[in-house]
Coordinates of C-alpha atoms in Angstrom, one line a residue:
Chain A
M1 CA -0.2 -0.1 0.4
A2 CA 1.5 3.5 -1.1
I3 CA 2.5 5.6 1.7
K4 CA 0.5 9.0 1.2
V5 CA 1.3 12.2 3.0
E6 CA -2.3 12.8 4.2
H7 CA -4.7 10.1 5.9
E8 CA -7.3 9.6 3.9
M9 CA -9.4 10.5 7.4
H10 CA -8.3 14.0 6.9
T11 CA -10.1 14.5 3.8
R12 CA -13.2 12.7 5.1
R13 CA -13.1 14.6 8.1
K14 CA -12.2 18.2 6.4
G15 CA -15.7 19.7 7.0
R16 CA -15.6 18.8 10.5
N17 CA -12.4 19.9 11.5
I18 CA -13.0 23.3 9.5
G19 CA -16.2 23.5 11.5
V20 CA -14.7 22.9 14.8
G21 CA -11.5 25.4 13.9
L22 CA -14.0 27.8 13.4
L23 CA -16.1 27.4 16.5
L24 CA -12.7 27.7 18.3
T25 CA -12.1 30.7 16.9
G26 CA -15.4 32.0 17.3
L27 CA -15.1 31.3 21.3
I28 CA -11.7 33.3 21.6
G29 CA -13.1 36.3 20.1
I30 CA -16.2 36.1 22.6
V31 CA -13.7 35.9 25.5
F32 CA -11.8 38.4 24.3
G33 CA -14.5 40.8 23.5
L34 CA -16.0 40.0 26.7
T35 CA -13.0 41.3 28.6
V36 CA -12.3 44.1 26.5
V37 CA -16.2 45.0 27.5
K38 CA -15.9 44.4 31.0
V39 CA -12.7 46.1 31.2
L40 CA -14.1 49.3 29.7
Q41 CA -16.9 49.3 31.9
L42 CA -14.8 49.8 34.8
D43 CA -15.4 53.2 36.6
N44 CA -12.0 53.5 38.0
I45 CA -8.9 51.5 36.7
T46 CA -8.2 50.9 40.3
Q47 CA -10.9 48.2 40.4
L48 CA -9.1 46.3 38.0
E49 CA -5.5 46.2 39.7
K50 CA -6.7 45.1 43.2
F51 CA -7.0 41.8 41.8
D52 CA -3.4 41.2 40.7
H53 CA -1.9 40.6 44.1
V54 CA 0.4 43.1 44.4
A55 CA 0.9 46.0 47.0
R56 CA -0.3 49.1 45.6
P57 CA 0.3 52.0 47.7
Q58 CA -2.0 54.0 45.3
L59 CA -4.9 52.0 46.0
I60 CA -4.9 52.6 49.7
P61 CA -7.4 55.8 50.2
Q62 CA -6.4 58.8 51.1
E63 CA -7.6 59.3 54.7
E64 CA -6.6 56.2 55.9
A65 CA -3.2 56.7 54.2
N66 CA -2.9 60.2 56.1
Chain B
M1 CA -2.7 -6.8 16.0
S2 CA -1.5 -3.7 17.2
D3 CA -3.5 -1.1 18.9
M4 CA -2.9 1.4 15.6
S5 CA -3.9 -1.4 13.0
V6 CA -7.6 -1.6 15.2
Q7 CA -8.1 2.2 15.1
E8 CA -7.3 2.2 11.4
T9 CA -9.9 -0.2 10.7
A10 CA -12.4 1.3 12.5
Y11 CA -12.0 4.6 11.0
T12 CA -12.1 3.3 7.2
S13 CA -14.8 0.8 8.2
S14 CA -17.6 3.6 8.7
A15 CA -19.1 4.0 5.8
T16 CA -20.0 7.8 6.4
E17 CA -18.9 10.4 9.1
P18 CA -21.6 12.9 10.9
G19 CA -21.0 16.0 9.4
M20 CA -21.6 19.6 11.1
S21 CA -25.2 19.6 9.9
D22 CA -26.0 16.3 11.4
Y23 CA -24.4 17.9 15.0
F24 CA -26.4 21.2 14.0
A25 CA -29.8 18.9 13.6
L26 CA -29.3 17.5 17.0
M27 CA -29.6 20.9 18.7
K28 CA -33.1 21.3 17.0
P29 CA -32.9 24.7 15.7
R30 CA -36.5 25.2 15.1
V31 CA -36.8 25.0 18.7
M32 CA -34.0 27.1 19.1
S33 CA -35.8 29.9 17.3
L34 CA -38.4 30.4 19.7
V35 CA -35.9 30.4 22.5
V36 CA -33.9 33.0 21.0
F37 CA -36.8 35.3 20.3
T38 CA -38.3 35.5 23.5
A39 CA -34.9 35.0 25.5
L40 CA -34.3 38.6 23.3
V41 CA -37.7 40.2 23.9
G42 CA -37.1 39.7 28.1
L43 CA -33.6 40.8 27.5
L44 CA -34.7 44.0 25.9
V45 CA -37.7 45.2 27.7
A46 CA -36.0 45.0 31.0
P47 CA -35.5 48.5 32.7
V48 CA -31.6 47.8 33.1
P49 CA -29.8 48.6 29.5
V50 CA -27.4 45.9 28.9
H51 CA -23.7 46.5 26.5
P52 CA -24.8 44.6 23.1
F53 CA -22.0 42.4 22.8
I54 CA -22.9 41.1 26.2
G55 CA -26.2 40.9 25.3
F56 CA -25.4 39.4 22.3
V57 CA -23.1 36.5 24.5
A58 CA -26.5 36.0 26.7
I59 CA -28.3 35.1 23.9
L60 CA -26.0 33.0 22.2
C61 CA -25.4 31.1 25.8
I62 CA -29.4 30.8 26.2
A63 CA -29.4 29.7 22.3
V64 CA -26.6 27.0 23.3
G65 CA -28.0 26.0 26.4
A66 CA -31.1 25.1 24.6
G67 CA -29.3 23.2 21.6
A68 CA -27.8 21.2 24.4
S69 CA -31.0 20.2 26.2
G70 CA -32.2 19.4 22.4
A71 CA -29.1 17.0 21.8
L72 CA -29.7 15.6 25.6
N73 CA -33.6 15.0 24.8
M74 CA -32.2 13.3 21.4
W75 CA -29.9 10.9 23.2
W76 CA -32.7 9.6 25.7
D77 CA -35.7 9.6 23.1
A78 CA -33.6 7.5 20.4
D79 CA -35.4 4.6 21.1
I80 CA -39.1 6.0 21.0
D81 CA -37.6 8.3 17.8
A82 CA -36.9 5.4 15.7
L83 CA -40.5 4.0 16.2
M84 CA -42.7 7.3 15.1
K85 CA -42.4 8.6 11.8
R86 CA -41.9 12.3 12.4
T87 CA -38.7 11.6 14.3
A88 CA -37.1 8.2 12.6
K89 CA -35.0 10.9 10.6
R90 CA -33.4 12.8 13.4
P91 CA -29.8 12.2 13.4
I92 CA -29.7 9.6 16.0
P93 CA -32.4 6.9 14.9
S94 CA -31.5 7.5 10.9
G95 CA -27.9 6.2 12.1
R96 CA -26.1 9.8 10.9
V97 CA -24.9 10.2 14.7
P98 CA -23.5 7.9 17.2
A99 CA -25.9 8.2 20.2
G100 CA -22.5 8.7 22.4
D101 CA -21.7 11.8 20.5
A102 CA -25.3 13.4 21.4
L103 CA -24.6 13.0 25.0
A104 CA -21.0 14.1 25.2
I105 CA -22.2 17.2 23.1
G106 CA -25.2 17.7 25.0
L107 CA -23.1 17.8 28.1
A108 CA -20.4 19.7 27.0
L109 CA -22.6 22.4 25.5
S110 CA -24.5 22.4 28.7
G111 CA -21.3 23.3 31.0
F112 CA -20.1 25.7 28.1
S113 CA -23.1 27.6 28.0
V114 CA -24.0 27.7 31.7
V115 CA -20.6 28.9 32.7
L116 CA -19.9 31.7 29.8
L117 CA -23.1 32.7 30.7
W118 CA -22.4 33.3 34.4
L119 CA -19.1 34.8 33.2
A120 CA -20.9 37.3 30.9
T121 CA -23.6 38.2 33.4
N122 CA -24.5 36.8 36.5
A123 CA -25.3 34.0 38.5
L124 CA -29.1 34.2 38.7
A125 CA -29.3 34.0 35.2
A126 CA -26.7 31.0 34.6
G127 CA -28.5 28.8 37.4
L128 CA -31.8 29.8 35.5
L129 CA -30.0 28.3 32.2
A130 CA -28.8 25.1 34.1
F131 CA -32.0 24.6 35.8
T132 CA -33.8 25.1 32.6
I133 CA -31.4 22.4 30.5
F134 CA -32.1 20.0 33.6
F135 CA -35.7 20.9 33.5
Y136 CA -36.0 19.8 29.9
A137 CA -33.7 16.8 29.7
V138 CA -34.2 15.3 33.3
V139 CA -37.7 16.2 34.6
Y140 CA -39.4 16.2 31.1
S141 CA -37.8 14.1 28.7
M142 CA -36.6 11.0 31.0
W143 CA -39.6 11.1 33.5
L144 CA -42.7 13.1 32.6
K145 CA -42.6 12.4 29.0
R146 CA -43.1 8.5 29.3
S147 CA -45.4 8.7 32.4
T148 CA -47.9 10.9 32.5
P149 CA -50.9 12.7 29.8
Q150 CA -49.8 16.0 31.3
N151 CA -46.6 15.8 30.2
I152 CA -46.5 18.6 27.9
V153 CA -48.0 21.0 30.6
I154 CA -45.0 20.6 33.2
G155 CA -42.7 20.3 30.3
G156 CA -44.0 23.4 28.8
A157 CA -41.9 25.3 31.6
A158 CA -38.9 24.5 30.0
G159 CA -39.8 26.7 27.1
A160 CA -41.3 29.3 29.1
F161 CA -37.9 30.2 30.8
P162 CA -36.0 31.9 28.3
P163 CA -37.5 35.7 28.6
M164 CA -37.3 35.0 32.7
I165 CA -33.6 34.4 31.9
G166 CA -33.3 37.3 29.7
W167 CA -34.5 39.4 32.2
A168 CA -32.7 37.7 34.8
V169 CA -29.3 38.6 32.8
A170 CA -30.3 42.5 32.4
T171 CA -31.6 43.1 36.0
G172 CA -29.6 40.2 38.1
T173 CA -33.3 39.5 39.8
V174 CA -36.7 37.6 39.2
S175 CA -39.8 40.1 39.2
I176 CA -43.3 40.0 38.6
E177 CA -43.0 40.6 34.9
S178 CA -40.3 37.9 34.0
V179 CA -43.3 35.5 36.3
L180 CA -45.9 36.6 33.8
M181 CA -43.8 36.2 31.0
F182 CA -43.0 32.8 31.8
G183 CA -46.5 32.4 32.9
L184 CA -47.8 33.3 29.2
I185 CA -45.9 31.0 27.7
F186 CA -46.1 27.9 30.2
M187 CA -50.2 28.6 29.7
W188 CA -49.7 28.8 26.1
T189 CA -47.8 25.7 25.4
P190 CA -51.0 23.2 26.4
P191 CA -53.6 24.4 23.8
H192 CA -50.9 25.3 21.0
F193 CA -49.8 21.6 21.5
W194 CA -53.1 20.0 21.6
A195 CA -54.5 21.9 19.1
L196 CA -51.7 20.6 16.8
A197 CA -52.6 16.9 18.1
L198 CA -55.7 16.8 17.3
F199 CA -55.3 17.0 13.7
V200 CA -51.9 15.7 13.3
K201 CA -52.2 11.9 13.2
S202 CA -49.5 10.7 15.4
D203 CA -47.9 7.7 16.1
Y204 CA -47.4 8.4 19.7
G205 CA -48.9 4.9 20.3
N206 CA -46.2 2.9 19.0
A207 CA -43.9 4.7 21.0
N208 CA -45.8 4.1 24.3
V209 CA -45.7 7.5 24.8
P210 CA -49.0 8.5 26.6
M211 CA -50.6 11.8 24.6
L212 CA -53.8 13.3 26.0
T213 CA -55.6 12.7 22.7
E214 CA -54.9 8.7 23.3
T215 CA -55.3 8.5 26.8
H216 CA -58.3 10.7 27.6
G217 CA -59.7 10.9 24.0
R218 CA -60.3 13.8 22.1
D219 CA -63.3 15.2 23.2
S220 CA -61.7 15.5 26.5
T221 CA -58.4 17.4 24.7
R222 CA -61.2 20.0 23.4
K223 CA -62.4 20.3 26.8
H224 CA -58.6 21.1 28.1
V225 CA -58.1 23.4 25.1
L226 CA -60.8 25.3 26.2
I227 CA -59.8 25.3 30.1
Y228 CA -56.0 26.5 29.5
T229 CA -57.4 28.9 26.8
L230 CA -59.7 30.5 29.6
L231 CA -56.6 30.1 32.3
L232 CA -54.2 31.3 29.6
A233 CA -56.1 34.9 29.3
P234 CA -55.9 36.4 32.7
V235 CA -51.9 35.8 32.8
A236 CA -51.8 37.6 29.4
I237 CA -53.7 40.5 30.5
G238 CA -52.1 40.9 33.9
L239 CA -48.8 41.1 32.1
G240 CA -50.2 44.5 30.5
F241 CA -50.7 46.0 33.7
T242 CA -47.1 45.5 35.0
S243 CA -44.0 48.3 34.1
I244 CA -43.6 46.4 30.9
G245 CA -47.0 46.7 29.5
G246 CA -48.4 49.4 28.1
P247 CA -51.1 50.5 25.5
V248 CA -50.2 48.6 22.7
Y249 CA -49.6 45.3 24.6
L250 CA -52.7 45.5 26.2
T251 CA -55.0 46.2 22.8
V252 CA -53.0 43.3 21.5
A253 CA -53.6 41.3 24.5
V254 CA -57.2 41.6 24.8
L255 CA -57.6 41.2 20.8
M256 CA -55.8 38.3 20.5
N257 CA -57.1 36.8 23.8
A258 CA -60.3 37.2 22.2
W259 CA -59.9 35.5 18.9
F260 CA -58.0 32.6 20.6
L261 CA -61.1 31.9 23.1
K262 CA -63.1 32.1 20.1
G263 CA -61.3 29.4 18.7
A264 CA -61.1 27.5 21.7
V265 CA -64.8 27.8 22.5
D266 CA -65.5 26.6 18.4
L267 CA -62.8 23.8 18.9
W268 CA -64.8 22.1 22.1
R269 CA -68.4 22.8 20.5
R270 CA -67.6 20.5 18.0
D271 CA -66.8 16.5 17.9
D272 CA -64.4 14.9 15.6
A273 CA -67.2 13.7 13.1
A274 CA -67.3 17.2 12.5
A275 CA -64.1 17.9 12.4
E276 CA -63.3 15.1 9.6
A277 CA -66.3 16.5 7.2
D278 CA -64.4 19.9 7.1
N279 CA -60.5 18.5 7.5
Y280 CA -59.9 19.9 10.5
A281 CA -60.4 23.4 9.2
V282 CA -61.1 24.5 13.2
E283 CA -58.4 22.6 14.7
K284 CA -56.0 23.9 12.1
Q285 CA -57.2 27.5 12.8
V286 CA -57.1 27.1 16.1
F287 CA -53.4 26.2 16.0
K288 CA -52.5 29.0 13.7
I289 CA -53.9 31.5 15.7
S290 CA -51.8 29.8 18.6
L291 CA -48.5 31.0 16.9
Y292 CA -50.0 34.4 16.1
Y293 CA -50.7 34.9 19.7
L294 CA -47.3 34.5 21.0
F295 CA -45.5 36.2 18.2
A296 CA -48.0 39.2 18.8
H297 CA -47.5 39.3 22.3
F298 CA -44.0 39.4 22.7
V299 CA -43.8 42.0 19.4
A300 CA -46.0 44.1 21.3
L301 CA -44.1 43.8 24.7
L302 CA -40.9 45.4 22.3
V303 CA -43.2 47.9 20.7
D304 CA -44.1 49.3 24.3
A305 CA -40.6 49.3 25.6
A306 CA -39.6 51.4 22.3
L307 CA -42.3 54.0 23.0
R308 CA -41.1 54.2 26.4
L309 CA -37.6 54.4 25.3
N310 CA -38.5 57.3 22.8
L311 CA -40.8 59.1 25.3
G312 CA -38.0 59.0 28.0
A313 CA -35.7 60.4 25.4
V314 CA -37.8 63.3 24.9

């Protein structure tokens, strides 16, 4: 039997593979879009910064700092 | 024989491979369209604005969740689907998709849609979607469908949840408005379905599925259509007196309920001999009215919401 570079299965499942690829690409787009929208909806960027587990003195309210 | 050669044989011996369209058919696209429409109305009429992209993702999640429950339903019902003419061509009984694939897709998409809806919106909306999938796949498909002729009444709740989920996406709450939108679809489902059952020759009997037309007779089904149409009217009109109602909705609700009720009375007054004589004209008419009925109510809600928006902007 001749050895083929591409397995017959790849040809047979081409449509399904392309479909799965498009769905995964769409999912990436959705997660990216959600991230952009959610970040832009924050009133104050410190709301995002406080989740990065790094001490940031500028996050302490002014009255507590004094 | 090595493992590789076993796999090789398995791959090459299958005559046909399921395509994306076969997997899509598992998700009951026609049911999905009603789910998308009612969920979208629930979301748009809510008093809290939603970012368009988040709204789009929410509706997509609700649609995928509905599709996932459809796939789980097809997996569970594959045995009886094969016995009935209407369902024998579905992907599993026709042999296009293995039953295990439908189960895997149903479970995976259920998890995907609920988690993504939670991340995109809130826990209440995601919880309601999870409950809807559970209700349709387990309570309706696995339990009620084969055990009681009231299956369509209680199972109809699964189709009634989408506007409530849409509302929860926007507001993060359940309120009288969303409960009445739920009630509208819940009470509408039985007369809609039974009107269809009266003129479509089904073979549920072959599959041992108890349908009201077969267990209680066709005259009793006519009476049930009338009773549910009577109970539906106050729910539908009552929705008009909440914050999402308005002059357009109230007018449409009164007119459509009068029309639907007249059809149900006509249907109740006659028997099967009269129905056969005119080829089930009244039964077909009541079914058609039921389709207009639900569509008109939800469109009217949208129109009133648009009017409120315009008046508020002036």
